[in-house]
Amino acid sequence: MISNKIYELMLNQINAELGASYLYLSMSSYFEEKNLRGLAKWMKMQSEEEREHAMKFYNYLVTLGKRVYLKALAEPKSEWKDVMEVWQDTLNHEKKVTEMINTIMKQAVAENDFASINFLNWFIDEQIEEVTQIEEIISKFEMIGDSKQGLYLLDKELGSRTED
Ligand code: FE
Ligand code: CA
């Protein structure tokens, strides 16, 4: 069994992961409109991955016999100044999600909730991966600057994404 506090934090986390999924899908559509099909594909895959994150929490709670009450999703941002701003937003969002995961972990540790600690460890690793991955992408965009050719090549590179 888990405490009410951890239960509430996990319900919020489901909302945050689905919110990320919603935001990344909105970003994907923005890229599609700009004919950046590779970036659009990358973001659409990321959107799907965020739904899987939500489902991990969903399944964990269901396994523990808890009811999952879903909260409303906020309308995601749909316009950005440029491509770089999209990636900056993505990085900021993942940093926020990392903080949220850390908060749940702190609570699980404080309560000696070993099952939740074990469950959350996967997310601790995943958040390191997410933040590192996006920082790498941002540094590549910084490298190419305003180069159209660079953008073309980066679109191709990110469009070759096959897994996490
Ligand atoms: Fe996530
Ligand atoms: Ca990932």
PDB file of C-alpha atoms in Angstrom, residues 4-145:
ATOM      1  CA  ASN A   4      -2.270   9.208   0.480  1.00  0.00           C
ATOM      2  CA  LYS A   5       0.508  11.715  -0.011  1.00  0.00           C
ATOM      3  CA  ILE A   6       2.381   9.541  -2.527  1.00  0.00           C
ATOM      4  CA  TYR A   7      -0.920   8.574  -4.160  1.00  0.00           C
ATOM      5  CA  GLU A   8      -1.773  12.267  -4.719  1.00  0.00           C
ATOM      6  CA  LEU A   9       1.723  13.043  -6.033  1.00  0.00           C
ATOM      7  CA  MET A  10       1.451  10.152  -8.496  1.00  0.00           C
ATOM      8  CA  LEU A  11      -1.983  11.282  -9.724  1.00  0.00           C
ATOM      9  CA  ASN A  12      -0.408  14.699 -10.376  1.00  0.00           C
ATOM     10  CA  GLN A  13       2.481  13.022 -12.144  1.00  0.00           C
ATOM     11  CA  ILE A  14       0.099  11.223 -14.524  1.00  0.00           C
ATOM     12  CA  ASN A  15      -1.310  14.636 -15.402  1.00  0.00           C
ATOM     13  CA  ALA A  16       2.186  16.093 -15.897  1.00  0.00           C
ATOM     14  CA  GLU A  17       3.272  13.218 -18.175  1.00  0.00           C
ATOM     15  CA  LEU A  18       0.081  13.446 -20.243  1.00  0.00           C
ATOM     16  CA  GLY A  19       0.541  17.232 -20.304  1.00  0.00           C
ATOM     17  CA  ALA A  20       4.054  16.702 -21.689  1.00  0.00           C
ATOM     18  CA  SER A  21       2.645  14.311 -24.279  1.00  0.00           C
ATOM     19  CA  TYR A  22       0.101  16.975 -25.284  1.00  0.00           C
ATOM     20  CA  LEU A  23       2.746  19.729 -25.453  1.00  0.00           C
ATOM     21  CA  TYR A  24       5.152  17.633 -27.537  1.00  0.00           C
ATOM     22  CA  LEU A  25       2.377  16.728 -29.973  1.00  0.00           C
ATOM     23  CA  SER A  26       1.642  20.445 -30.343  1.00  0.00           C
ATOM     24  CA  MET A  27       5.354  21.021 -31.028  1.00  0.00           C
ATOM     25  CA  SER A  28       5.331  18.206 -33.584  1.00  0.00           C
ATOM     26  CA  SER A  29       2.501  19.884 -35.455  1.00  0.00           C
ATOM     27  CA  TYR A  30       4.422  23.195 -35.391  1.00  0.00           C
ATOM     28  CA  PHE A  31       7.404  21.434 -37.014  1.00  0.00           C
ATOM     29  CA  GLU A  32       5.140  19.770 -39.607  1.00  0.00           C
ATOM     30  CA  GLU A  33       3.832  23.180 -40.623  1.00  0.00           C
ATOM     31  CA  LYS A  34       7.415  24.322 -41.183  1.00  0.00           C
ATOM     32  CA  ASN A  35       8.124  21.212 -43.290  1.00  0.00           C
ATOM     33  CA  LEU A  36      10.644  20.013 -40.708  1.00  0.00           C
ATOM     34  CA  ARG A  37       9.439  16.433 -40.989  1.00  0.00           C
ATOM     35  CA  GLY A  38      12.380  14.931 -39.081  1.00  0.00           C
ATOM     36  CA  LEU A  39      11.906  17.208 -36.062  1.00  0.00           C
ATOM     37  CA  ALA A  40       8.163  16.534 -36.265  1.00  0.00           C
ATOM     38  CA  LYS A  41       8.774  12.788 -36.181  1.00  0.00           C
ATOM     39  CA  TRP A  42      11.166  13.101 -33.226  1.00  0.00           C
ATOM     40  CA  MET A  43       8.625  15.139 -31.251  1.00  0.00           C
ATOM     41  CA  LYS A  44       5.752  12.813 -32.120  1.00  0.00           C
ATOM     42  CA  MET A  45       7.789   9.873 -30.823  1.00  0.00           C
ATOM     43  CA  GLN A  46       8.566  11.853 -27.683  1.00  0.00           C
ATOM     44  CA  SER A  47       4.874  12.588 -27.264  1.00  0.00           C
ATOM     45  CA  GLU A  48       4.131   8.858 -27.442  1.00  0.00           C
ATOM     46  CA  GLU A  49       6.903   8.143 -24.958  1.00  0.00           C
ATOM     47  CA  GLU A  50       5.350  10.605 -22.480  1.00  0.00           C
ATOM     48  CA  ARG A  51       2.069   8.737 -22.703  1.00  0.00           C
ATOM     49  CA  GLU A  52       3.973   5.561 -21.825  1.00  0.00           C
ATOM     50  CA  HIS A  53       5.408   7.357 -18.781  1.00  0.00           C
ATOM     51  CA  ALA A  54       1.887   8.249 -17.677  1.00  0.00           C
ATOM     52  CA  MET A  55       0.846   4.630 -18.195  1.00  0.00           C
ATOM     53  CA  LYS A  56       3.677   3.377 -15.979  1.00  0.00           C
ATOM     54  CA  PHE A  57       2.243   5.416 -13.095  1.00  0.00           C
ATOM     55  CA  TYR A  58      -1.284   4.379 -14.045  1.00  0.00           C
ATOM     56  CA  ASN A  59      -0.343   0.678 -14.012  1.00  0.00           C
ATOM     57  CA  TYR A  60       1.572   1.012 -10.752  1.00  0.00           C
ATOM     58  CA  LEU A  61      -1.435   2.549  -9.007  1.00  0.00           C
ATOM     59  CA  VAL A  62      -3.858   0.025 -10.517  1.00  0.00           C
ATOM     60  CA  THR A  63      -1.594  -2.834  -9.381  1.00  0.00           C
ATOM     61  CA  LEU A  64      -1.808  -1.434  -5.849  1.00  0.00           C
ATOM     62  CA  GLY A  65      -5.606  -1.466  -6.106  1.00  0.00           C
ATOM     63  CA  LYS A  66      -5.915   2.310  -6.352  1.00  0.00           C
ATOM     64  CA  ARG A  67      -8.473   4.146  -8.448  1.00  0.00           C
ATOM     65  CA  VAL A  68      -6.923   6.550 -10.973  1.00  0.00           C
ATOM     66  CA  TYR A  69      -8.768   9.871 -11.122  1.00  0.00           C
ATOM     67  CA  LEU A  70      -7.685  11.790 -14.209  1.00  0.00           C
ATOM     68  CA  LYS A  71      -7.338  15.561 -14.050  1.00  0.00           C
ATOM     69  CA  ALA A  72      -7.987  18.112 -16.817  1.00  0.00           C
ATOM     70  CA  LEU A  73      -5.214  18.828 -19.285  1.00  0.00           C
ATOM     71  CA  ALA A  74      -4.234  22.434 -19.936  1.00  0.00           C
ATOM     72  CA  GLU A  75      -4.275  23.666 -23.536  1.00  0.00           C
ATOM     73  CA  PRO A  76      -0.669  23.395 -24.705  1.00  0.00           C
ATOM     74  CA  LYS A  77       1.345  26.244 -26.200  1.00  0.00           C
ATOM     75  CA  SER A  78       1.050  26.220 -30.001  1.00  0.00           C
ATOM     76  CA  GLU A  79       3.260  29.063 -31.279  1.00  0.00           C
ATOM     77  CA  TRP A  80       6.970  29.586 -30.871  1.00  0.00           C
ATOM     78  CA  LYS A  81       9.359  32.362 -31.912  1.00  0.00           C
ATOM     79  CA  ASP A  82      11.649  29.900 -33.680  1.00  0.00           C
ATOM     80  CA  VAL A  83      12.812  26.285 -33.656  1.00  0.00           C
ATOM     81  CA  MET A  84      15.314  26.977 -30.881  1.00  0.00           C
ATOM     82  CA  GLU A  85      12.583  28.257 -28.573  1.00  0.00           C
ATOM     83  CA  VAL A  86      10.749  24.931 -28.968  1.00  0.00           C
ATOM     84  CA  TRP A  87      13.816  23.021 -27.737  1.00  0.00           C
ATOM     85  CA  GLN A  88      14.379  25.472 -24.870  1.00  0.00           C
ATOM     86  CA  ASP A  89      10.765  24.906 -23.791  1.00  0.00           C
ATOM     87  CA  THR A  90      11.292  21.149 -24.026  1.00  0.00           C
ATOM     88  CA  LEU A  91      14.377  21.368 -21.814  1.00  0.00           C
ATOM     89  CA  ASN A  92      12.592  23.552 -19.262  1.00  0.00           C
ATOM     90  CA  HIS A  93       9.654  21.171 -19.219  1.00  0.00           C
ATOM     91  CA  GLU A  94      11.875  18.139 -18.618  1.00  0.00           C
ATOM     92  CA  LYS A  95      13.704  19.960 -15.826  1.00  0.00           C
ATOM     93  CA  LYS A  96      10.335  20.631 -14.199  1.00  0.00           C
ATOM     94  CA  VAL A  97       9.329  16.976 -14.560  1.00  0.00           C
ATOM     95  CA  THR A  98      12.677  15.941 -13.029  1.00  0.00           C
ATOM     96  CA  GLU A  99      11.908  18.116  -9.995  1.00  0.00           C
ATOM     97  CA  MET A 100       8.491  16.484  -9.658  1.00  0.00           C
ATOM     98  CA  ILE A 101       9.967  12.977  -9.818  1.00  0.00           C
ATOM     99  CA  ASN A 102      12.560  13.981  -7.201  1.00  0.00           C
ATOM    100  CA  THR A 103       9.780  15.268  -4.935  1.00  0.00           C
ATOM    101  CA  ILE A 104       7.939  11.934  -5.105  1.00  0.00           C
ATOM    102  CA  MET A 105      11.201  10.079  -4.477  1.00  0.00           C
ATOM    103  CA  LYS A 106      11.967  12.232  -1.406  1.00  0.00           C
ATOM    104  CA  GLN A 107       8.550  11.383  -0.017  1.00  0.00           C
ATOM    105  CA  ALA A 108       8.960   7.656  -0.736  1.00  0.00           C
ATOM    106  CA  VAL A 109      12.367   7.694   0.996  1.00  0.00           C
ATOM    107  CA  ALA A 110      10.949   9.591   3.994  1.00  0.00           C
ATOM    108  CA  GLU A 111       8.219   6.951   4.338  1.00  0.00           C
ATOM    109  CA  ASN A 112      10.493   3.934   3.758  1.00  0.00           C
ATOM    110  CA  ASP A 113       8.180   3.003   0.876  1.00  0.00           C
ATOM    111  CA  PHE A 114      10.603   0.584  -0.786  1.00  0.00           C
ATOM    112  CA  ALA A 115       8.203  -0.514  -3.524  1.00  0.00           C
ATOM    113  CA  SER A 116       7.727   3.073  -4.686  1.00  0.00           C
ATOM    114  CA  ILE A 117      11.452   3.802  -4.399  1.00  0.00           C
ATOM    115  CA  ASN A 118      12.119   0.808  -6.645  1.00  0.00           C
ATOM    116  CA  PHE A 119       9.433   1.935  -9.082  1.00  0.00           C
ATOM    117  CA  LEU A 120      10.688   5.538  -9.133  1.00  0.00           C
ATOM    118  CA  ASN A 121      14.317   4.549  -9.765  1.00  0.00           C
ATOM    119  CA  TRP A 122      13.435   3.901 -13.408  1.00  0.00           C
ATOM    120  CA  PHE A 123      12.178   7.490 -13.700  1.00  0.00           C
ATOM    121  CA  ILE A 124      15.286   8.935 -12.042  1.00  0.00           C
ATOM    122  CA  ASP A 125      17.400   7.279 -14.769  1.00  0.00           C
ATOM    123  CA  GLU A 126      14.933   8.248 -17.491  1.00  0.00           C
ATOM    124  CA  GLN A 127      15.029  11.935 -16.502  1.00  0.00           C
ATOM    125  CA  ILE A 128      18.830  11.976 -16.704  1.00  0.00           C
ATOM    126  CA  GLU A 129      18.489  10.550 -20.213  1.00  0.00           C
ATOM    127  CA  GLU A 130      15.820  13.058 -21.248  1.00  0.00           C
ATOM    128  CA  VAL A 131      17.662  16.160 -20.021  1.00  0.00           C
ATOM    129  CA  THR A 132      21.011  15.017 -21.478  1.00  0.00           C
ATOM    130  CA  GLN A 133      19.407  14.165 -24.810  1.00  0.00           C
ATOM    131  CA  ILE A 134      17.724  17.556 -25.138  1.00  0.00           C
ATOM    132  CA  GLU A 135      20.839  19.453 -24.032  1.00  0.00           C
ATOM    133  CA  GLU A 136      22.731  17.645 -26.796  1.00  0.00           C
ATOM    134  CA  ILE A 137      20.108  18.614 -29.367  1.00  0.00           C
ATOM    135  CA  ILE A 138      20.239  22.256 -28.197  1.00  0.00           C
ATOM    136  CA  SER A 139      24.032  22.331 -28.515  1.00  0.00           C
ATOM    137  CA  LYS A 140      23.693  21.040 -32.087  1.00  0.00           C
ATOM    138  CA  PHE A 141      21.222  23.819 -32.917  1.00  0.00           C
ATOM    139  CA  GLU A 142      23.655  26.321 -31.365  1.00  0.00           C
ATOM    140  CA  MET A 143      26.387  24.907 -33.611  1.00  0.00           C
ATOM    141  CA  ILE A 144      24.433  25.401 -36.825  1.00  0.00           C
ATOM    142  CA  GLY A 145      23.227  28.898 -35.924  1.00  0.00           C
TER     143      GLY A 145
END
